Amino acid sequence: MVKRRFWITRIEDAWARRPIVWLSGVRRSGKTSLALSLDDTEYLDCELPRVRQTLSDPEGFWRSLPKGRRVVLDEVHRLSAPAELLKIAADHFAHLRVLATGSSTLGASSKFSDTLTGRKTEIRLTPLCAEDLEDFGREDLPRRLLRGGLPPFYLAETLRGGDLQEWIDSYWARDVQELFRLERRNAFMRFLELLLARSGGMFEASAFAGLCEVSRPTISNYLRAMEATHVAHVIRPFSTRRHSEIVAAPKVYGFDTGFVCHMRGWDRLRPEDRGGLWEHLVLDQMRAHGLDGQPRYWRDKLDREVDFVLPGRREKPCAIECKWSSAAFKSEGLNAFRRLHPDGENIAVCSDVDRPRMERIGGRVVRFTGLAMLHRTLAEALEPT
């Protein structure tokens, strides 16, 4: 079993702060394998009837464990009252350490009306990040773009379209239906297919409503369900409400480049296909390092754009450009952004950069970095002065 050291460290660090860790991620992202790879833990699969029976008396179960025991509750939402079980553990047995897993955010299920505020740390397991590729011994970025980052699909010798369709069918039946009880399967699936095919583009609910033959509010509900189950990531615009900036329309990214390629009908990548997919990997890398909800994008009304913006401190937003090749970096969007927001760091994330470096381009200093070095570059760039 591969030890995903980066995620194990994140879980251990979270346990050092709070007794409960909520590990969420899409189906087949590796939550169970990660949980099983933890040392000195008791693993319980909550899909098994005998486990659910064992946990039907929460106080008795927690009291039976030795002090300091580490417990994994896999698929904890299968229990009838998971929030009560975890709340009792946190409030009365805080010497224990519990890892609970599920496919969605904690608040997505009605079973979690109490979201354990102050008692838990949430970790969202992304598709394979740069650290994972090293652990799996297969650091192949073009393959990661085309196959995606779900371990079974990335590692498989051959990948069939039916494998991905089986995943989508399971997602509808086991995540969407169990959590949200949505109707009109065909409309939801059509929206999911369109969202993945157009991943990384500007989102307008009315356009999707017409294509899916449902109302605009229904499309908004579908998108919220996909956000809660980590299948879609909504990136909102960065602006200070200047008349020249896009201030409302979000961009939406699909959860995995393999599914994006599948919905676009790509079985191999041309050089021009890689740039947009590379943005997805950079977004995943930021999310893996705990930047959920922070990245924005910037675009003005002349369609000049910066891929991602981190708001930063003291009105010093950090601008991040994603280029497959460093030779393809152009500064037009960055220059337009900096004329309106002059202070802050400029970062270019490129697949062919082995060591971080700085260049002066168009009178501005740009930090060039690779995917695996991005978190260190961001830490230096965002460090308070």
Coordinates of C-alpha atoms in Angstrom, one line a residue:
M1 CA 0.0 0.0 0.0
V2 CA 1.4 3.4 -1.0
K3 CA 1.9 5.8 1.8
R4 CA 0.6 9.2 0.8
R5 CA 3.0 11.1 3.1
F6 CA 1.7 14.6 2.4
W7 CA -1.9 13.7 3.4
I8 CA -0.8 11.6 6.4
T9 CA 1.2 14.6 7.6
R10 CA -1.9 16.8 7.2
I11 CA -4.0 14.4 9.2
E12 CA -1.4 14.1 12.0
D13 CA -1.1 17.9 12.2
A14 CA -4.9 18.3 12.3
W15 CA -5.1 15.7 15.1
A16 CA -2.6 17.7 17.1
R17 CA -5.0 20.6 17.1
R18 CA -8.4 19.0 17.4
P19 CA -9.8 15.5 18.2
I20 CA -12.0 15.1 15.1
V21 CA -10.8 15.2 11.5
W22 CA -13.4 15.2 8.7
L23 CA -11.8 13.8 5.5
S24 CA -13.9 14.3 2.4
G25 CA -13.3 13.8 -1.2
V26 CA -14.9 12.4 -4.3
R27 CA -15.5 8.7 -4.8
R28 CA -12.4 6.7 -5.6
S29 CA -10.0 9.6 -4.6
G30 CA -8.4 7.2 -2.1
K31 CA -10.0 8.1 1.2
T32 CA -10.2 4.5 2.4
S33 CA -6.7 3.6 1.2
L34 CA -5.3 6.6 3.0
A35 CA -7.2 5.8 6.2
L36 CA -5.9 2.2 6.1
S37 CA -2.4 3.4 5.7
L38 CA -2.4 5.3 9.0
D39 CA -0.3 3.7 11.7
D40 CA -1.8 2.5 15.0
T41 CA -5.4 3.1 14.2
E42 CA -8.6 1.1 14.5
Y43 CA -10.5 1.0 11.2
L44 CA -14.3 0.7 11.1
D45 CA -16.3 0.6 7.9
C46 CA -19.7 2.1 8.6
E47 CA -21.3 0.5 5.6
L48 CA -21.2 -2.9 7.5
P49 CA -24.2 -3.7 9.6
R50 CA -22.1 -5.2 12.4
V51 CA -20.2 -1.9 12.7
R52 CA -23.4 0.1 12.7
Q53 CA -24.6 -2.1 15.5
T54 CA -21.4 -1.6 17.5
L55 CA -21.7 2.2 17.2
S56 CA -25.4 2.3 18.1
D57 CA -24.3 3.0 21.7
P58 CA -21.9 5.9 21.2
E59 CA -21.0 6.5 24.8
G60 CA -20.4 2.8 25.5
F61 CA -18.3 2.4 22.3
W62 CA -16.0 5.4 23.1
R63 CA -15.7 4.3 26.8
S64 CA -14.5 0.9 25.7
L65 CA -11.4 2.3 23.9
P66 CA -8.1 2.8 25.6
K67 CA -7.0 6.4 26.3
G68 CA -5.4 8.0 23.2
R69 CA -6.8 5.5 20.8
R70 CA -7.0 6.6 17.1
V71 CA -10.1 5.5 15.2
V72 CA -11.2 5.7 11.6
L73 CA -14.9 5.8 10.8
D74 CA -15.0 5.3 7.1
E75 CA -18.2 6.4 5.3
V76 CA -19.6 7.7 8.6
H77 CA -22.6 9.3 7.0
R78 CA -24.0 5.7 6.7
L79 CA -24.8 5.9 10.4
S80 CA -28.2 7.1 11.6
A81 CA -26.8 9.8 13.9
P82 CA -23.1 10.4 12.9
A83 CA -23.1 14.0 14.3
E84 CA -24.1 12.8 17.8
L85 CA -21.5 10.1 17.7
L86 CA -18.7 12.5 16.8
K87 CA -20.0 15.2 19.2
I88 CA -19.9 12.8 22.2
A89 CA -16.3 11.8 21.2
A90 CA -15.2 15.4 21.0
D91 CA -16.9 16.6 24.2
H92 CA -16.4 13.7 26.5
F93 CA -13.5 11.7 25.2
A94 CA -11.2 14.4 23.8
H95 CA -8.2 12.2 24.5
L96 CA -9.3 10.0 21.5
R97 CA -8.4 10.9 17.9
V98 CA -11.1 10.2 15.3
L99 CA -10.9 10.4 11.5
A100 CA -14.3 10.4 9.8
T101 CA -14.6 10.1 6.1
G102 CA -17.3 11.0 3.6
S103 CA -17.8 12.1 0.0
S104 CA -19.2 15.6 0.8
T105 CA -18.7 18.6 2.9
L106 CA -19.8 18.1 6.5
G107 CA -22.9 20.3 6.2
A108 CA -24.2 18.7 3.0
S109 CA -26.1 16.0 4.9
S110 CA -29.2 16.6 7.0
K111 CA -27.6 14.1 9.5
F112 CA -25.0 16.8 10.3
S113 CA -27.3 19.7 11.4
D114 CA -24.5 20.1 14.1
T115 CA -21.4 20.6 12.1
L116 CA -19.1 20.2 15.1
T117 CA -17.9 23.8 15.1
G118 CA -14.7 24.1 17.1
R119 CA -14.4 20.4 17.5
K120 CA -13.1 19.3 14.1
T121 CA -10.7 20.1 11.3
E122 CA -11.8 19.5 7.7
I123 CA -9.4 18.1 5.1
R124 CA -10.5 17.8 1.5
L125 CA -8.6 15.0 -0.4
T126 CA -7.9 16.3 -3.9
P127 CA -7.1 14.2 -7.0
L128 CA -3.4 13.3 -7.1
C129 CA -1.3 16.4 -6.2
A130 CA 2.4 16.8 -7.0
E131 CA 3.5 15.1 -3.7
D132 CA 1.2 12.1 -4.5
L133 CA 2.8 11.6 -7.9
E134 CA 6.2 11.3 -6.2
D135 CA 4.8 8.8 -3.7
F136 CA 3.3 6.7 -6.4
G137 CA 6.6 6.7 -8.3
R138 CA 5.0 7.9 -11.5
E139 CA 5.6 11.6 -12.0
D140 CA 4.1 12.0 -15.4
L141 CA 2.3 15.3 -15.8
P142 CA 1.0 14.7 -19.3
R143 CA -0.5 11.4 -18.1
R144 CA -2.0 13.2 -15.1
L145 CA -3.6 15.7 -17.4
L146 CA -5.2 13.1 -19.6
R147 CA -6.0 10.3 -17.1
G148 CA -6.9 12.6 -14.2
G149 CA -6.0 12.2 -10.6
L150 CA -8.2 9.5 -9.2
P151 CA -5.6 6.8 -8.4
P152 CA -7.3 3.8 -10.0
F153 CA -7.7 5.6 -13.3
Y154 CA -4.2 7.3 -13.2
L155 CA -2.4 4.0 -12.5
A156 CA -4.4 1.7 -14.8
E157 CA -2.6 0.2 -17.8
T158 CA -5.6 1.0 -20.0
L159 CA -8.6 3.2 -19.2
R160 CA -12.0 2.7 -20.8
G161 CA -14.7 5.3 -21.2
G162 CA -17.0 2.8 -19.5
D163 CA -14.9 3.1 -16.3
L164 CA -15.6 6.8 -16.1
Q165 CA -19.3 6.3 -16.9
E166 CA -19.6 3.8 -14.1
W167 CA -18.1 6.3 -11.7
I168 CA -20.7 8.9 -12.9
D169 CA -23.6 6.5 -12.4
S170 CA -22.3 5.7 -8.9
Y171 CA -21.9 9.4 -8.1
W172 CA -25.6 10.0 -8.9
A173 CA -26.9 6.9 -7.0
R174 CA -24.7 7.0 -3.9
D175 CA -23.9 10.7 -3.4
V176 CA -26.4 12.9 -5.1
Q177 CA -29.5 10.8 -4.4
E178 CA -28.6 9.9 -0.8
L179 CA -27.7 13.5 0.1
F180 CA -30.1 15.6 -1.9
R181 CA -32.9 13.4 -3.3
L182 CA -32.8 15.3 -6.6
E183 CA -35.2 14.5 -9.3
R184 CA -34.8 14.5 -13.1
R185 CA -31.6 12.4 -13.5
N186 CA -31.3 13.1 -17.2
A187 CA -31.2 16.9 -16.6
F188 CA -28.7 16.6 -13.8
M189 CA -26.4 14.3 -15.9
R190 CA -26.7 16.6 -18.9
F191 CA -25.6 19.5 -16.7
L192 CA -22.7 17.6 -15.3
E193 CA -21.5 16.6 -18.8
L194 CA -21.7 20.2 -20.0
L195 CA -20.0 21.6 -16.9
L196 CA -17.1 19.2 -17.3
A197 CA -16.8 19.8 -21.1
R198 CA -16.8 23.6 -20.4
S199 CA -14.6 23.4 -17.3
G200 CA -12.7 26.5 -16.5
G201 CA -15.0 28.8 -18.5
M202 CA -17.3 31.6 -17.4
F203 CA -20.5 30.3 -15.8
E204 CA -24.0 31.6 -16.7
A205 CA -26.8 29.6 -15.2
S206 CA -29.4 30.7 -17.8
A207 CA -27.4 29.2 -20.6
F208 CA -27.2 25.8 -18.9
A209 CA -30.9 26.0 -18.0
G210 CA -31.9 26.2 -21.6
L211 CA -29.7 23.3 -22.7
C212 CA -30.8 21.1 -19.8
E213 CA -34.5 22.1 -20.1
V214 CA -34.8 23.1 -16.5
S215 CA -35.2 26.4 -14.7
R216 CA -32.3 28.7 -13.7
P217 CA -32.9 28.1 -9.9
T218 CA -32.7 24.3 -10.6
I219 CA -29.3 24.8 -12.3
S220 CA -28.2 26.8 -9.2
N221 CA -29.4 23.9 -7.0
Y222 CA -27.5 21.4 -9.1
L223 CA -24.3 23.4 -8.9
R224 CA -24.6 23.7 -5.1
A225 CA -24.9 19.9 -4.9
M226 CA -21.8 19.5 -7.1
E227 CA -19.9 22.0 -4.9
A228 CA -20.9 20.1 -1.7
T229 CA -19.7 16.8 -3.2
H230 CA -16.5 18.4 -4.6
V231 CA -17.4 17.7 -8.2
A232 CA -17.3 21.4 -9.1
H233 CA -15.2 24.3 -7.8
V234 CA -16.6 27.8 -8.2
I235 CA -14.0 30.5 -8.6
R236 CA -15.4 34.0 -8.1
P237 CA -13.9 37.2 -9.6
F238 CA -11.5 39.4 -7.8
S239 CA -12.3 43.1 -8.1
T240 CA -12.6 46.3 -6.2
R241 CA -15.8 47.0 -8.1
R242 CA -14.1 49.2 -10.7
H243 CA -16.2 49.8 -13.8
S244 CA -13.7 48.0 -16.0
E245 CA -13.6 44.7 -14.1
I246 CA -15.8 41.6 -14.2
V247 CA -17.4 41.7 -10.7
A248 CA -20.1 39.0 -10.7
A249 CA -19.8 36.1 -13.1
P250 CA -17.9 33.1 -11.6
K251 CA -15.8 30.5 -13.4
V252 CA -16.5 26.8 -12.7
Y253 CA -13.9 24.1 -12.8
G254 CA -14.6 20.4 -13.0
F255 CA -13.1 18.2 -10.3
D256 CA -10.8 16.1 -12.4
T257 CA -8.9 16.6 -15.7
G258 CA -9.5 13.0 -16.7
F259 CA -13.3 13.5 -16.7
V260 CA -12.8 16.9 -18.5
C261 CA -10.9 15.1 -21.2
H262 CA -13.5 12.4 -21.4
M263 CA -16.4 14.8 -21.8
R264 CA -14.4 16.7 -24.5
G265 CA -13.8 13.5 -26.4
W266 CA -10.0 13.6 -26.0
D267 CA -8.1 10.4 -26.0
R268 CA -4.7 12.2 -26.5
L269 CA -3.6 15.7 -25.9
R270 CA -2.4 18.2 -28.4
P271 CA 0.0 20.9 -27.2
E272 CA -2.7 23.5 -27.3
D273 CA -4.9 21.4 -25.0
R274 CA -2.5 21.4 -22.1
G275 CA -2.7 25.0 -21.0
G276 CA -6.3 24.9 -19.8
L277 CA -5.9 21.5 -18.1
W278 CA -2.7 22.8 -16.4
E279 CA -4.9 25.5 -14.7
H280 CA -6.9 22.6 -13.1
L281 CA -3.7 21.0 -11.7
V282 CA -2.5 24.3 -10.2
L283 CA -5.9 24.8 -8.6
D284 CA -5.8 21.3 -7.2
Q285 CA -2.3 21.9 -5.8
M286 CA -3.5 25.1 -4.0
R287 CA -6.5 23.3 -2.6
A288 CA -4.3 20.4 -1.4
H289 CA -2.3 22.9 0.6
G290 CA -5.4 24.3 2.3
L291 CA -6.3 27.2 0.0
D292 CA -9.9 26.1 -0.4
G293 CA -12.2 29.1 -1.1
Q294 CA -9.3 31.6 -1.4
P295 CA -8.4 31.6 -5.1
R296 CA -10.2 34.1 -7.3
Y297 CA -9.7 35.0 -10.9
W298 CA -9.5 38.4 -12.6
R299 CA -10.8 39.6 -15.9
D300 CA -11.5 43.0 -17.3
K301 CA -14.1 43.9 -19.9
L302 CA -11.5 43.8 -22.7
D303 CA -11.0 40.1 -21.8
R304 CA -7.6 40.5 -20.3
E305 CA -7.2 38.0 -17.5
V306 CA -5.1 36.6 -14.7
D307 CA -5.8 32.9 -14.0
F308 CA -5.9 33.1 -10.2
V309 CA -5.6 35.8 -7.6
L310 CA -5.1 35.3 -3.9
P311 CA -6.4 38.4 -2.0
G312 CA -3.3 38.6 0.2
R313 CA -2.9 41.2 3.0
R314 CA -2.9 45.0 3.1
E315 CA -4.4 45.3 -0.4
K316 CA -1.5 43.3 -1.9
P317 CA -3.2 40.6 -4.1
C318 CA -1.0 37.8 -5.4
A319 CA -1.4 37.2 -9.1
I320 CA -0.9 33.6 -10.4
E321 CA -0.5 32.8 -14.1
C322 CA -0.6 29.1 -15.2
K323 CA 1.5 28.2 -18.3
W324 CA 2.4 24.7 -19.4
S325 CA 5.6 26.2 -20.9
S326 CA 7.5 29.1 -19.4
A327 CA 8.3 30.3 -22.9
A328 CA 4.6 30.9 -23.4
F329 CA 4.3 33.4 -20.6
K330 CA 3.0 36.8 -21.7
S331 CA 2.5 39.7 -19.4
E332 CA -0.5 41.5 -21.1
G333 CA -3.1 40.3 -18.5
L334 CA -0.7 40.8 -15.6
N335 CA 0.1 44.3 -16.7
A336 CA -3.5 45.2 -17.0
F337 CA -4.2 43.8 -13.6
R338 CA -1.3 45.6 -12.0
R339 CA -2.3 49.0 -13.4
L340 CA -5.4 48.7 -11.2
H341 CA -3.9 46.7 -8.4
P342 CA -0.2 47.8 -8.3
D343 CA 1.0 46.1 -5.2
G344 CA 1.6 42.3 -4.7
E345 CA 3.6 39.4 -5.9
N346 CA 3.5 37.9 -9.4
I347 CA 3.9 34.2 -9.9
A348 CA 4.0 32.0 -13.0
V349 CA 3.5 28.3 -12.5
C350 CA 5.0 26.3 -15.3
S351 CA 5.5 22.5 -15.9
D352 CA 9.1 23.0 -17.2
V353 CA 10.5 25.0 -14.2
D354 CA 12.7 22.8 -12.0
R355 CA 14.0 25.5 -9.7
P356 CA 12.2 28.7 -8.7
R357 CA 13.7 31.8 -10.3
M358 CA 12.8 35.5 -10.7
E359 CA 12.7 37.4 -13.9
R360 CA 11.9 41.0 -14.7
I361 CA 9.3 41.1 -17.5
G362 CA 7.8 44.3 -18.7
G363 CA 9.2 46.2 -15.7
R364 CA 7.7 43.7 -13.2
V365 CA 9.3 41.0 -11.2
V366 CA 7.8 37.6 -11.8
R367 CA 8.5 34.5 -9.7
F368 CA 8.6 31.3 -11.9
T369 CA 8.0 28.1 -10.1
G370 CA 6.9 24.5 -10.8
L371 CA 3.9 22.6 -9.4
A372 CA 5.7 20.8 -6.6
M373 CA 7.4 24.0 -5.4
L374 CA 4.2 26.2 -5.6
H375 CA 3.4 26.0 -1.9
R376 CA 6.9 27.2 -0.9
T377 CA 6.8 30.0 -3.4
L378 CA 3.4 31.1 -2.2
A379 CA 4.6 30.9 1.4
E380 CA 7.5 33.3 0.6
A381 CA 5.3 35.6 -1.5
L382 CA 2.5 35.9 1.0
E383 CA 4.8 36.1 4.1
P384 CA 4.0 39.3 6.0
T385 CA 6.7 41.9 5.8

